[in-house]
Short mmCIF file of C-alpha atoms and ligand atoms in Angstrom, two decimals:
data_model
loop_
_atom_site.label_atom_id
_atom_site.label_comp_id
_atom_site.label_asym_id
_atom_site.label_seq_id
_atom_site.Cartn_x
_atom_site.Cartn_y
_atom_site.Cartn_z
CA MET A 65 58.45 -173.15 -26.61
CA ASN A 66 54.90 -173.37 -27.83
CA SER A 67 54.32 -172.75 -31.42
CA ASP A 68 50.50 -172.70 -31.21
CA LEU A 69 50.30 -169.20 -32.04
CA ASP A 70 46.56 -169.25 -32.93
CA SER A 71 45.25 -169.85 -29.44
CA GLU A 72 42.77 -167.37 -27.93
CA PRO A 73 44.55 -164.38 -26.08
CA LEU A 74 44.85 -164.69 -22.43
CA LEU A 75 46.29 -161.19 -22.13
CA GLN A 76 45.16 -158.51 -24.60
CA ILE A 77 47.01 -154.98 -24.39
CA GLU A 78 45.11 -152.70 -26.79
CA ASP A 79 46.43 -149.10 -27.51
CA LEU A 80 47.87 -148.82 -23.98
CA ARG A 81 49.21 -145.38 -22.89
CA VAL A 82 51.06 -144.61 -19.74
CA GLU A 83 51.97 -141.31 -18.31
CA PHE A 84 54.28 -140.14 -15.53
CA THR A 85 54.29 -136.76 -13.80
CA THR A 86 57.77 -135.31 -13.39
CA ALA A 87 59.23 -132.07 -12.08
CA ALA A 88 59.51 -131.13 -15.85
CA GLY A 89 55.96 -132.01 -16.73
CA THR A 90 53.89 -134.96 -17.69
CA VAL A 91 55.50 -137.42 -20.02
CA GLU A 92 54.06 -140.36 -21.89
CA ALA A 93 56.35 -143.46 -21.41
CA VAL A 94 54.11 -145.91 -23.44
CA SER A 95 52.32 -144.40 -26.50
CA GLY A 96 49.61 -146.67 -27.95
CA VAL A 97 50.99 -150.17 -27.37
CA SER A 98 48.94 -153.22 -28.53
CA PHE A 99 49.98 -156.91 -28.31
CA SER A 100 48.57 -160.19 -26.82
CA VAL A 101 49.78 -163.12 -25.07
CA ALA A 102 48.13 -166.62 -25.59
CA GLU A 103 47.75 -169.55 -23.22
CA ASN A 104 51.12 -171.37 -22.90
CA GLN A 105 52.79 -168.93 -25.23
CA THR A 106 56.22 -167.17 -24.43
CA VAL A 107 56.07 -163.51 -25.68
CA ALA A 108 59.35 -161.67 -25.45
CA VAL A 109 59.12 -157.79 -25.18
CA VAL A 110 62.44 -156.35 -26.29
CA GLY A 111 64.22 -153.00 -26.55
CA GLU A 112 66.93 -150.78 -25.07
CA SER A 113 66.50 -149.30 -21.48
CA GLY A 114 63.76 -146.30 -21.69
CA SER A 115 61.95 -147.90 -24.60
CA GLY A 116 58.84 -148.40 -22.33
CA LYS A 117 58.98 -152.33 -22.07
CA SER A 118 59.27 -152.61 -18.36
CA VAL A 119 56.61 -149.94 -17.85
CA THR A 120 54.29 -151.92 -20.11
CA ALA A 121 54.79 -154.95 -17.85
CA LEU A 122 54.23 -153.09 -14.72
CA ALA A 123 51.12 -151.38 -16.06
CA VAL A 124 49.66 -154.94 -16.59
CA LEU A 125 49.75 -155.43 -12.76
CA ARG A 126 49.13 -151.85 -12.02
CA LEU A 127 52.44 -151.60 -10.36
CA LEU A 128 53.25 -148.06 -11.76
CA ASP A 129 55.11 -146.22 -9.25
CA GLY A 130 54.25 -142.54 -9.80
CA GLY A 131 52.61 -143.41 -13.23
CA ARG A 132 49.13 -143.90 -14.57
CA ILE A 133 47.30 -145.75 -17.30
CA SER A 134 46.08 -142.80 -19.31
CA GLY A 135 44.51 -144.66 -22.30
CA GLY A 136 43.84 -148.19 -23.72
CA ARG A 137 42.72 -151.56 -22.10
CA VAL A 138 44.53 -154.45 -20.60
CA LEU A 139 41.98 -157.28 -21.15
CA TRP A 140 42.47 -160.38 -18.90
CA ASP A 141 39.95 -163.17 -19.07
CA GLY A 142 37.27 -160.79 -20.11
CA ARG A 143 38.02 -158.17 -17.56
CA ASP A 144 39.89 -154.59 -18.20
CA LEU A 145 42.60 -154.78 -15.66
CA ALA A 146 43.03 -150.97 -16.10
CA GLU A 147 39.49 -150.50 -14.50
CA LEU A 148 39.68 -153.13 -11.82
CA ASP A 149 39.17 -152.07 -8.21
CA THR A 150 42.08 -152.65 -5.67
CA ARG A 151 40.55 -155.77 -4.33
CA GLY A 152 40.16 -157.46 -7.66
CA MET A 153 43.52 -156.36 -8.62
CA ARG A 154 45.09 -157.90 -5.37
CA ARG A 155 43.45 -161.22 -6.23
CA VAL A 156 44.80 -161.16 -9.69
CA ARG A 157 48.41 -160.47 -8.56
CA GLY A 158 50.05 -163.54 -7.51
CA ASP A 159 46.99 -165.63 -7.95
CA GLU A 160 46.40 -165.44 -11.75
CA ILE A 161 49.39 -163.31 -12.86
CA ALA A 162 52.85 -163.48 -11.13
CA MET A 163 55.88 -161.27 -11.61
CA ILE A 164 59.69 -161.75 -11.08
CA PHE A 165 62.10 -159.05 -11.23
CA GLN A 166 65.76 -158.43 -12.20
CA ASP A 167 67.22 -158.25 -8.59
CA PRO A 168 66.11 -161.20 -6.39
CA MET A 169 67.83 -159.66 -3.65
CA SER A 170 65.49 -156.61 -3.52
CA SER A 171 62.38 -158.68 -3.81
CA LEU A 172 63.36 -161.25 -1.11
CA ASP A 173 63.22 -160.18 2.65
CA PRO A 174 66.80 -160.72 4.07
CA LEU A 175 65.28 -161.38 7.47
CA TYR A 176 63.41 -164.40 6.66
CA SER A 177 64.28 -167.82 5.38
CA VAL A 178 63.56 -168.54 1.79
CA GLY A 179 61.16 -171.42 3.00
CA HIS A 180 59.17 -169.03 5.25
CA GLN A 181 58.71 -166.71 2.15
CA VAL A 182 57.65 -169.42 -0.18
CA VAL A 183 55.32 -170.72 2.44
CA GLU A 184 53.88 -167.20 2.98
CA ALA A 185 53.19 -166.85 -0.71
CA ILE A 186 51.35 -170.36 -0.81
CA ARG A 187 49.27 -169.43 2.16
CA LEU A 188 48.35 -165.92 0.97
CA HIS A 189 46.32 -167.40 -1.75
CA ARG A 190 45.43 -170.90 -0.52
CA ARG A 191 43.86 -172.22 2.83
CA ILE A 192 46.20 -175.03 3.64
CA SER A 193 48.05 -175.83 6.75
CA LYS A 194 51.80 -174.52 7.49
CA ARG A 195 52.88 -178.13 7.30
CA ALA A 196 51.33 -178.80 3.92
CA ALA A 197 52.44 -175.52 2.60
CA ARG A 198 55.91 -176.43 3.59
CA GLU A 199 55.95 -179.67 1.75
CA ARG A 200 54.53 -177.68 -1.30
CA ALA A 201 57.53 -175.26 -0.93
CA ILE A 202 60.17 -178.04 -0.93
CA GLU A 203 58.43 -179.50 -3.97
CA LEU A 204 58.51 -176.16 -5.72
CA LEU A 205 62.29 -175.52 -4.74
CA ASP A 206 63.01 -179.02 -6.06
CA GLN A 207 61.17 -178.09 -9.45
CA VAL A 208 63.11 -174.95 -9.84
CA GLY A 209 66.37 -176.76 -9.25
CA ILE A 210 67.48 -175.71 -5.68
CA PRO A 211 69.87 -178.79 -4.66
CA ASP A 212 68.82 -180.57 -1.35
CA PRO A 213 65.69 -178.45 -1.01
CA ARG A 214 64.61 -180.33 2.16
CA SER A 215 67.68 -178.58 3.97
CA ARG A 216 68.07 -175.34 1.71
CA ILE A 217 64.59 -174.38 2.69
CA ASP A 218 65.84 -173.01 5.87
CA ALA A 219 68.52 -170.95 4.17
CA TYR A 220 68.31 -167.12 4.43
CA PRO A 221 68.68 -165.19 1.03
CA HIS A 222 72.35 -164.18 1.69
CA GLN A 223 73.34 -167.84 2.02
CA LEU A 224 72.15 -168.51 -1.55
CA SER A 225 73.92 -167.60 -5.00
CA GLY A 226 72.39 -164.99 -7.36
CA GLY A 227 71.04 -167.81 -9.55
CA GLN A 228 69.66 -169.75 -6.62
CA ARG A 229 67.83 -166.44 -5.28
CA GLN A 230 66.40 -166.01 -8.81
CA ARG A 231 65.11 -169.78 -8.66
CA VAL A 232 63.58 -168.96 -5.26
CA MET A 233 61.78 -165.96 -6.82
CA ILE A 234 60.54 -168.37 -9.56
CA ALA A 235 59.22 -170.80 -6.79
CA ILE A 236 57.36 -167.79 -5.09
CA ALA A 237 55.97 -166.69 -8.52
CA LEU A 238 54.66 -170.35 -9.12
CA ALA A 239 53.40 -170.87 -5.70
CA CYS A 240 49.81 -170.45 -6.82
CA SER A 241 50.18 -171.87 -10.24
CA PRO A 242 49.57 -168.53 -12.15
CA ARG A 243 48.18 -168.50 -15.73
CA LEU A 244 50.79 -165.84 -16.75
CA LEU A 245 54.25 -165.25 -15.51
CA ILE A 246 55.82 -161.78 -16.15
CA ALA A 247 59.54 -161.83 -15.97
CA ASP A 248 61.28 -158.33 -15.97
CA GLU A 249 64.97 -158.85 -17.12
CA PRO A 250 65.11 -162.08 -14.93
CA THR A 251 68.58 -162.85 -15.95
CA THR A 252 70.21 -159.61 -16.40
CA ALA A 253 72.13 -159.73 -13.02
CA LEU A 254 73.39 -163.19 -13.74
CA ASP A 255 76.57 -164.48 -15.42
CA VAL A 256 76.09 -166.21 -18.71
CA THR A 257 76.08 -169.99 -17.45
CA ILE A 258 73.65 -169.12 -14.64
CA GLU A 259 71.64 -167.18 -17.08
CA ALA A 260 71.20 -170.25 -19.25
CA GLN A 261 70.24 -172.47 -16.31
CA VAL A 262 67.54 -169.98 -15.01
CA LEU A 263 66.22 -169.62 -18.61
CA GLU A 264 65.89 -173.31 -18.63
CA VAL A 265 64.16 -173.39 -15.36
CA LEU A 266 61.55 -170.84 -16.71
CA ARG A 267 61.18 -173.20 -19.89
CA THR A 268 60.64 -176.31 -17.89
CA VAL A 269 58.15 -174.82 -15.38
CA GLN A 270 56.33 -173.18 -18.24
CA ARG A 271 55.94 -176.69 -19.81
CA GLU A 272 54.98 -178.45 -16.65
CA TYR A 273 52.48 -175.65 -15.49
CA ARG A 274 51.25 -174.51 -19.00
CA THR A 275 51.80 -170.98 -17.95
CA ALA A 276 52.17 -168.24 -20.59
CA LEU A 277 55.24 -166.19 -20.12
CA LEU A 278 55.74 -162.51 -20.76
CA LEU A 279 59.41 -161.90 -20.84
CA VAL A 280 60.88 -158.43 -20.90
CA THR A 281 64.47 -158.24 -21.85
CA HIS A 282 67.04 -156.21 -23.62
CA ASP A 283 68.87 -159.11 -24.94
CA MET A 284 68.00 -160.67 -28.49
CA GLY A 285 70.02 -163.79 -27.53
CA VAL A 286 67.43 -164.50 -24.65
CA VAL A 287 64.61 -163.97 -27.06
CA ALA A 288 66.03 -166.30 -29.60
CA GLU A 289 66.32 -169.19 -26.98
CA THR A 290 63.03 -168.67 -25.14
CA ALA A 291 60.31 -166.67 -27.25
CA ASP A 292 57.60 -167.89 -29.62
CA TRP A 293 56.57 -164.23 -30.42
CA VAL A 294 58.70 -161.00 -30.20
CA VAL A 295 57.54 -157.50 -29.68
CA VAL A 296 60.25 -154.92 -30.27
CA PHE A 297 59.88 -151.62 -28.50
CA TYR A 298 61.36 -148.20 -29.33
CA ALA A 299 60.80 -144.96 -27.44
CA GLY A 300 57.42 -146.09 -25.97
CA GLN A 301 56.12 -147.74 -29.14
CA VAL A 302 55.99 -151.04 -30.80
CA VAL A 303 58.13 -150.77 -33.96
CA GLU A 304 57.88 -154.48 -35.10
CA GLN A 305 56.25 -157.72 -33.83
CA GLY A 306 55.96 -161.23 -35.22
CA PRO A 307 56.98 -164.89 -34.66
CA THR A 308 60.45 -164.94 -33.23
CA ALA A 309 61.89 -167.13 -35.96
CA GLU A 310 60.79 -164.75 -38.55
CA VAL A 311 61.75 -161.56 -36.95
CA LEU A 312 65.03 -162.67 -35.87
CA GLY A 313 65.72 -164.58 -39.41
CA ASP A 314 64.44 -161.58 -41.36
CA PRO A 315 64.14 -158.21 -39.33
CA ARG A 316 62.07 -155.77 -41.21
CA HIS A 317 62.33 -152.57 -39.18
CA PRO A 318 65.86 -150.96 -39.01
CA TYR A 319 65.71 -150.82 -35.25
CA SER A 320 65.26 -154.61 -35.04
CA THR A 321 68.10 -155.12 -37.53
CA ALA A 322 70.34 -152.82 -35.59
CA LEU A 323 69.54 -154.59 -32.31
CA LEU A 324 70.24 -158.01 -33.91
CA ALA A 325 73.57 -156.66 -35.35
CA ALA A 326 74.76 -156.08 -31.65
CA VAL A 327 74.10 -159.59 -30.58
CA PRO A 328 77.19 -161.85 -30.42
CA THR A 329 76.84 -165.20 -32.34
CA PRO A 330 79.05 -168.09 -32.11
CA THR A 331 80.92 -167.08 -35.13
CA THR A 332 81.47 -163.52 -33.92
CA ASP A 333 85.07 -162.55 -34.13
CA LYS A 334 85.63 -161.40 -30.43
CA ALA A 335 88.58 -159.27 -31.59
CA LEU A 336 86.05 -157.02 -33.46
CA PRO A 337 83.52 -154.72 -31.75
CA LEU A 338 79.94 -155.36 -32.14
CA ALA A 339 77.87 -153.03 -34.24
CA ALA A 340 76.55 -150.85 -31.40
CA ILE A 341 73.63 -148.64 -32.32
CA PRO A 342 74.78 -145.01 -32.55
CA GLY A 343 73.09 -142.23 -30.29
CA ALA A 344 70.74 -143.05 -27.53
CA VAL A 345 67.11 -143.60 -26.85
CA PRO A 346 65.52 -140.30 -26.99
CA SER A 347 64.28 -138.46 -23.87
CA LEU A 348 60.66 -138.84 -23.21
CA HIS A 349 60.62 -135.06 -22.63
CA ASP A 350 61.70 -134.65 -26.15
CA THR A 351 60.65 -137.49 -28.59
CA PRO A 352 61.69 -136.66 -32.24
CA ASP A 353 59.04 -135.65 -34.78
CA GLY A 354 58.33 -137.97 -37.67
CA CYS A 355 59.75 -141.37 -36.99
CA ARG A 356 61.15 -141.54 -33.38
CA PHE A 357 63.90 -143.70 -34.59
CA HIS A 358 64.98 -141.39 -37.54
CA PRO A 359 67.98 -139.55 -35.48
CA ARG A 360 69.65 -143.11 -35.21
CA CYS A 361 68.36 -144.83 -38.42
CA PRO A 362 70.78 -145.74 -41.19
CA GLN A 363 68.06 -145.98 -43.56
CA ALA A 364 66.44 -142.55 -42.96
CA TRP A 365 65.65 -139.86 -45.35
CA ASP A 366 64.21 -136.49 -45.24
CA GLU A 367 60.55 -137.37 -45.03
CA CYS A 368 61.38 -139.62 -41.85
CA ALA A 369 61.78 -136.51 -39.85
CA THR A 370 58.37 -135.21 -40.59
CA THR A 371 55.96 -138.02 -41.40
CA THR A 372 54.94 -140.31 -38.61
CA PRO A 373 54.85 -143.94 -39.56
CA ASP A 374 51.84 -146.10 -38.71
CA LEU A 375 52.04 -149.83 -38.07
CA TYR A 376 52.00 -151.64 -41.46
CA ALA A 377 50.80 -155.10 -41.64
CA LEU A 378 53.45 -157.39 -43.39
CA GLY A 379 51.27 -160.49 -43.20
CA GLY A 380 51.25 -163.43 -40.85
CA GLY A 381 50.56 -161.06 -37.99
CA ARG A 382 53.90 -159.31 -38.48
CA THR A 383 53.93 -155.53 -38.27
CA SER A 384 56.54 -152.87 -38.91
CA ARG A 385 56.26 -149.16 -37.86
CA CYS A 386 58.61 -147.81 -40.75
CA LEU A 387 57.83 -145.85 -43.84
CA LEU A 388 59.72 -148.18 -46.05
CA HIS A 389 56.61 -150.66 -45.52
CA ARG A 390 54.08 -148.12 -46.22
CA ALA A 391 53.12 -149.76 -49.33
CA ALA A 392 52.82 -152.95 -47.93
CA PRO A 393 50.16 -155.05 -49.55
CA HIS A 394 48.61 -155.95 -46.20
CA GLY A 395 47.75 -152.48 -45.23
CA THR A 396 47.89 -150.33 -42.03
CA VAL A 397 47.29 -151.85 -38.61
CA ALA A 398 47.29 -148.53 -36.57
CA ALA A 399 44.17 -147.42 -38.75
CA VAL A 400 42.00 -149.94 -37.16
CA GLY A 401 43.27 -149.33 -33.75
CA ARG A 402 45.26 -152.50 -32.77
CA GLU A 403 47.78 -155.05 -33.87
CA SER A 404 47.20 -158.59 -33.04
CA ALA A 405 49.53 -161.48 -32.27
FE1 SF4 B 206 64.27 -145.38 -40.41
FE2 SF4 B 206 62.64 -143.94 -41.92
FE3 SF4 B 206 61.70 -146.37 -41.45
FE4 SF4 B 206 61.89 -144.58 -39.38
S1 SF4 B 206 60.57 -144.58 -41.16
S2 SF4 B 206 62.77 -146.66 -39.25
S3 SF4 B 206 63.68 -143.29 -40.02
S4 SF4 B 206 63.50 -145.70 -42.60
#
């Protein structure tokens, strides 16, 4: 983990909006989201399914299937990725920013050996011989913890375990030493022991390559183990963000508090049910007026159903979108158009 939270932002998402056109009309899946990722920093984007966290990650690489960026900016190295042409975007993908997904089986081609796929990824962005690329592939497979990589390189995806396939995906993502790795629920399909191993691989490669990591997860346990900074999403908006230790140790937004209450701890009595958050994330076709969390919030009062909370600054870069913090001495962040990490 990198604790240098004052480094220059590498990726800066400003007031991002993403729309999808559906049979029932246009819906906004991401509504004015702002946060940044610094060099060598791990930022976790957390929230339930349907909160807009994965859509935000996909928007960075313009991989929105059926969706479009309808507002805001995605600043990368001085360029707005939302405006970049197809050729420029292709160069950014894989070369500067790489992505790994939840299900490696759908990202790996079952017809080719994993070695072939790592070699292809290397040669797509670098002019090196097949032999040199194969040596580099063996090195990468070794770094991500594939045992006996010199012989496993010729294995096909179905011959590897789920955890090994995810390691191969990390090797492919690292093939061109990206400056930012985006991991969308990379361990959700894995059991707890393998999850811990894959997270350890991510941490190790991040240290070695000095890669920034944007981790999308619904799991506060993963956030606690991995991230320097956490951005909590609810219904297409950021509701809280700040340094991980502070947000997890003292969550200020009622939604963050509820998410944390649903995380098992070593002292959790397994005989008791975890405190699940009542209700469901609202449909994008019908987001509640006022605070979007008010139908589920245990602290809601009448005004929460009619007054839309701004983002209130809590000091030290922390923000919360809750009327309880309206009188915070540090003021309103939304009024100046962006939050900053
Ligand atoms: Fe809960 Fe009201 Fe705060 Fe929304 S504004 S999180 S409903 S207390």
